[in-house]
Amino acid sequence: QQQVKQSPQSLIVQKGGIPIINCAYENTAFDYFPWYQQFPGKGPALLIAIRPDVSEKKEGRFTISFNKSAKQFSLHIMDSQPGDSATYFCAAKDQTGANNLFFGTGTRLTVIP
Amino acid sequence: GAGVSQSPRYKVAKRGQDVALRCDPISGHVSLFWYQQALGQGPEFLTYFQNEAQLDKSGLPSDRFFAERPEGSVSTLKIQRTQQEDSAVYLCASSPEEDYQETQYFGPGTRLLVL
């Protein structure tokens, strides 16, 4: 079963808009939550990550909001640009269990100029 | 510095053929992962190496899939008797950490098409 649920599947925004991508999980052992950006023909690249001891993390135009009690986290892209058009994946990792990342199904973002 | 590289970038195989996919991780990275990414989906874990030891192969879908990393650097994922459902992008990732492996650096992937 899908350990990390991601929505929406696709998203179209105008340049300057603030796309928001949401993820939810059930496994309370997860304690590391990264977001990856993937361009066509490329591998995923780490964008930003958060641990559950903070509710928000900001790096440049990218912000993660984390709600531990709801087991949800989201990515916000401020002042989105056409170059941000890509597929975004949320992921989760259990530091004490499996070594691998569990990925969401991805959100295809298109930023219209 | 060089990132993770994978070869070939594209592979077309006839059903029943064997294929071998290569991963060159970032030099010095202890941990190496293989993931399978179906079209329109997120990567799914296949197997994990720490140096030359394969510590987790729970994600390998069948005994037709085999991975090795004999000298603790380059890794090869082999698929025997390929089936159409094996068509996917195979991603390799490496990490410098022995524990936690949080920062995983991905290669560009090998796109496998089985006809």
Short mmCIF file of C-alpha atoms in Angstrom, two decimals:
data_model
loop_
_atom_site.label_atom_id
_atom_site.label_comp_id
_atom_site.label_asym_id
_atom_site.label_seq_id
_atom_site.Cartn_x
_atom_site.Cartn_y
_atom_site.Cartn_z
CA GLN A 1 0.00 0.00 0.00
CA GLN A 2 1.05 3.59 -0.57
CA GLN A 3 2.85 4.72 2.59
CA VAL A 4 2.78 8.39 1.58
CA LYS A 5 -0.28 9.84 -0.14
CA GLN A 6 0.26 12.93 -2.31
CA SER A 7 -2.15 15.38 -3.92
CA PRO A 8 -2.95 16.89 -6.31
CA GLN A 9 -1.74 14.78 -9.21
CA SER A 10 -1.23 17.87 -11.34
CA LEU A 11 -1.29 21.61 -10.78
CA ILE A 12 -1.26 24.62 -13.09
CA VAL A 13 -0.54 28.10 -11.76
CA GLN A 14 0.28 31.48 -13.22
CA LYS A 15 3.74 32.93 -12.77
CA GLY A 16 3.94 34.52 -9.32
CA GLY A 17 1.30 32.20 -7.87
CA ILE A 18 1.82 29.98 -4.83
CA PRO A 19 1.30 26.31 -5.64
CA ILE A 20 0.69 24.06 -2.64
CA ILE A 21 1.29 20.32 -2.70
CA ASN A 22 0.03 18.13 0.11
CA CYS A 23 1.17 14.81 1.56
CA ALA A 24 -0.15 12.55 4.28
CA TYR A 25 1.28 9.51 6.02
CA GLU A 26 0.18 6.91 8.56
CA ASN A 27 3.43 5.48 9.89
CA THR A 28 4.23 7.41 13.08
CA ALA A 29 7.79 6.05 12.96
CA PHE A 30 8.55 8.34 10.01
CA ASP A 31 10.80 11.15 11.19
CA TYR A 32 12.38 12.64 8.09
CA PHE A 33 10.35 14.23 5.31
CA PRO A 34 12.14 15.43 2.17
CA TRP A 35 10.77 16.92 -1.03
CA TYR A 36 12.34 16.06 -4.36
CA GLN A 37 12.12 17.91 -7.68
CA GLN A 38 12.37 15.96 -10.92
CA PHE A 39 12.73 17.36 -14.43
CA PRO A 40 12.00 15.17 -17.47
CA GLY A 41 14.82 12.77 -18.20
CA LYS A 42 16.56 13.52 -14.91
CA GLY A 43 16.73 11.85 -11.54
CA PRO A 44 15.00 13.36 -8.50
CA ALA A 45 16.97 16.09 -6.74
CA LEU A 46 16.58 16.97 -3.06
CA LEU A 47 14.86 20.32 -2.67
CA ILE A 48 14.17 20.76 1.02
CA ALA A 49 13.55 18.50 4.03
CA ILE A 50 12.04 18.73 7.50
CA ARG A 51 12.01 16.77 10.73
CA PRO A 52 8.93 16.53 12.95
CA ASP A 53 10.39 18.67 15.73
CA VAL A 54 9.62 21.85 13.76
CA SER A 55 6.38 22.98 12.13
CA GLU A 56 7.87 24.96 9.28
CA LYS A 57 11.08 25.20 7.31
CA LYS A 58 11.89 27.75 4.65
CA GLU A 59 14.67 27.71 2.09
CA GLY A 60 14.53 30.48 -0.46
CA ARG A 61 11.14 30.37 -2.19
CA PHE A 62 10.34 26.87 -0.88
CA THR A 63 8.58 26.27 2.43
CA ILE A 64 7.53 23.05 4.12
CA SER A 65 4.68 23.16 6.61
CA PHE A 66 4.43 20.17 8.93
CA ASN A 67 1.49 19.10 11.09
CA LYS A 68 2.60 16.22 13.30
CA SER A 69 -0.77 15.57 14.92
CA ALA A 70 -2.52 15.38 11.54
CA LYS A 71 0.37 13.45 9.98
CA GLN A 72 0.42 15.84 7.06
CA PHE A 73 3.00 18.04 5.42
CA SER A 74 2.96 20.36 2.46
CA LEU A 75 5.24 22.22 0.09
CA HIS A 76 4.60 25.86 -0.81
CA ILE A 77 6.45 27.56 -3.65
CA MET A 78 6.42 31.32 -3.31
CA ASP A 79 6.54 33.56 -6.39
CA SER A 80 6.54 30.55 -8.70
CA GLN A 81 8.46 30.79 -11.98
CA PRO A 82 8.18 28.89 -15.27
CA GLY A 83 11.51 27.23 -14.38
CA ASP A 84 9.78 25.62 -11.41
CA SER A 85 7.71 23.51 -13.82
CA ALA A 86 8.63 19.96 -12.85
CA THR A 87 7.31 16.96 -10.98
CA TYR A 88 7.53 17.18 -7.20
CA PHE A 89 7.66 14.16 -4.90
CA CYS A 90 7.23 14.11 -1.17
CA ALA A 91 8.92 11.29 0.70
CA ALA A 92 9.35 9.92 4.19
CA LYS A 93 11.91 7.87 6.04
CA ASP A 94 11.94 5.93 9.26
CA GLN A 95 15.33 6.47 10.89
CA THR A 96 15.14 3.31 12.93
CA GLY A 97 13.63 0.97 10.38
CA ALA A 98 14.01 0.61 6.65
CA ASN A 99 16.90 2.41 5.04
CA ASN A 100 14.99 3.57 2.00
CA LEU A 101 12.76 6.54 1.25
CA PHE A 102 9.03 6.02 0.71
CA PHE A 103 7.84 8.33 -2.07
CA GLY A 104 4.47 9.84 -2.89
CA THR A 105 3.05 9.45 -6.38
CA GLY A 106 4.17 12.89 -7.53
CA THR A 107 2.62 16.22 -8.54
CA ARG A 108 3.23 17.59 -12.00
CA LEU A 109 3.48 21.38 -11.68
CA THR A 110 3.15 23.71 -14.63
CA VAL A 111 3.83 27.43 -14.14
CA ILE A 112 2.41 29.49 -16.97
CA PRO A 113 4.40 32.63 -17.92
CA GLY B 1 32.40 16.93 -8.78
CA ALA B 2 30.72 14.15 -10.71
CA GLY B 3 27.31 13.01 -9.61
CA VAL B 4 25.78 9.57 -9.81
CA SER B 5 25.99 8.18 -13.32
CA GLN B 6 24.01 5.35 -14.86
CA SER B 7 24.37 3.42 -18.08
CA PRO B 8 22.87 2.79 -20.45
CA ARG B 9 20.45 5.68 -20.35
CA TYR B 10 17.98 3.77 -22.55
CA LYS B 11 17.58 0.07 -23.10
CA VAL B 12 15.13 -1.74 -25.34
CA ALA B 13 14.87 -5.47 -24.73
CA LYS B 14 12.77 -8.21 -26.21
CA ARG B 15 10.69 -10.15 -23.74
CA GLY B 16 12.77 -12.94 -22.30
CA GLN B 17 16.14 -11.22 -22.73
CA ASP B 18 18.48 -10.56 -19.83
CA VAL B 19 19.60 -6.99 -19.13
CA ALA B 20 22.28 -5.43 -16.94
CA LEU B 21 22.06 -1.86 -15.69
CA ARG B 22 25.09 -0.09 -14.27
CA CYS B 23 25.39 2.53 -11.53
CA ASP B 24 28.49 4.56 -10.71
CA PRO B 25 27.84 6.24 -7.34
CA ILE B 26 29.54 9.37 -6.10
CA SER B 27 33.08 8.48 -5.09
CA GLY B 28 33.34 7.50 -1.44
CA HIS B 29 29.62 7.08 -0.88
CA VAL B 30 29.00 4.16 1.41
CA SER B 31 25.31 3.58 0.78
CA LEU B 32 23.74 2.72 -2.57
CA PHE B 33 20.09 2.23 -3.41
CA TRP B 34 18.17 1.02 -6.45
CA TYR B 35 14.63 2.25 -7.08
CA GLN B 36 12.11 1.44 -9.80
CA GLN B 37 9.97 4.28 -11.16
CA ALA B 38 6.95 3.32 -13.23
CA LEU B 39 5.51 5.89 -15.62
CA GLY B 40 3.72 8.63 -13.70
CA GLN B 41 4.61 7.17 -10.30
CA GLY B 42 7.09 7.84 -7.54
CA PRO B 43 10.26 5.78 -7.15
CA GLU B 44 9.83 2.49 -5.32
CA PHE B 45 12.63 0.87 -3.38
CA LEU B 46 14.28 -2.25 -4.75
CA THR B 47 17.46 -2.89 -2.80
CA TYR B 48 20.13 -1.31 -0.59
CA PHE B 49 23.89 -1.80 -0.23
CA GLN B 50 26.24 -0.63 2.47
CA ASN B 51 29.66 -0.90 0.87
CA GLU B 52 29.65 -4.36 -0.77
CA ALA B 53 27.05 -5.84 1.55
CA GLN B 54 23.48 -6.09 0.29
CA LEU B 55 21.63 -5.34 3.51
CA ASP B 56 18.08 -5.13 2.19
CA LYS B 57 16.59 -6.68 -0.93
CA SER B 58 13.01 -6.70 0.24
CA GLY B 59 11.83 -4.54 -2.67
CA LEU B 60 13.03 -6.81 -5.47
CA PRO B 61 9.79 -7.89 -7.21
CA SER B 62 10.89 -11.40 -8.14
CA ASP B 63 13.85 -13.74 -8.23
CA ARG B 64 14.50 -12.52 -11.78
CA PHE B 65 15.99 -9.38 -10.26
CA PHE B 66 19.52 -9.52 -8.92
CA ALA B 67 21.87 -6.76 -7.78
CA GLU B 68 25.52 -6.72 -6.82
CA ARG B 69 28.21 -4.29 -5.69
CA PRO B 70 31.27 -6.53 -5.43
CA GLU B 71 33.89 -3.90 -4.61
CA GLY B 72 31.71 -1.47 -2.74
CA SER B 73 31.56 1.12 -5.51
CA VAL B 74 29.98 0.33 -8.91
CA SER B 75 26.72 -1.60 -8.76
CA THR B 76 24.89 -3.64 -11.36
CA LEU B 77 21.19 -4.46 -11.41
CA LYS B 78 20.46 -7.51 -13.51
CA ILE B 79 17.03 -8.55 -14.72
CA GLN B 80 16.71 -12.03 -16.15
CA ARG B 81 14.04 -13.12 -18.62
CA THR B 82 12.58 -9.62 -18.87
CA GLN B 83 8.81 -9.20 -18.92
CA GLN B 84 6.73 -6.29 -20.19
CA GLU B 85 5.86 -5.29 -16.63
CA ASP B 86 9.57 -4.67 -16.02
CA SER B 87 9.36 -1.59 -18.28
CA ALA B 88 10.21 1.37 -16.05
CA VAL B 89 12.98 3.82 -15.18
CA TYR B 90 15.54 2.30 -12.85
CA LEU B 91 17.12 4.86 -10.56
CA CYS B 92 20.27 4.52 -8.55
CA ALA B 93 20.98 6.72 -5.54
CA SER B 94 23.99 7.00 -3.28
CA SER B 95 24.53 8.49 0.13
CA PRO B 96 27.66 9.29 2.09
CA GLU B 97 26.17 8.18 5.38
CA GLU B 98 26.26 4.73 6.85
CA ASP B 99 23.43 5.56 9.21
CA TYR B 100 20.15 7.23 8.31
CA GLN B 101 21.14 7.81 4.63
CA GLU B 102 19.04 10.90 4.60
CA THR B 103 20.72 12.74 1.77
CA GLN B 104 20.30 10.49 -1.25
CA TYR B 105 21.74 11.68 -4.55
CA PHE B 106 20.01 10.22 -7.56
CA GLY B 107 21.37 9.39 -10.97
CA PRO B 108 19.46 10.17 -14.20
CA GLY B 109 18.10 6.63 -14.43
CA THR B 110 18.00 3.95 -17.08
CA ARG B 111 14.76 3.80 -19.02
CA LEU B 112 14.01 0.15 -19.81
CA LEU B 113 11.42 -0.77 -22.41
CA VAL B 114 10.55 -4.44 -22.80
CA LEU B 115 8.78 -5.30 -26.04
#
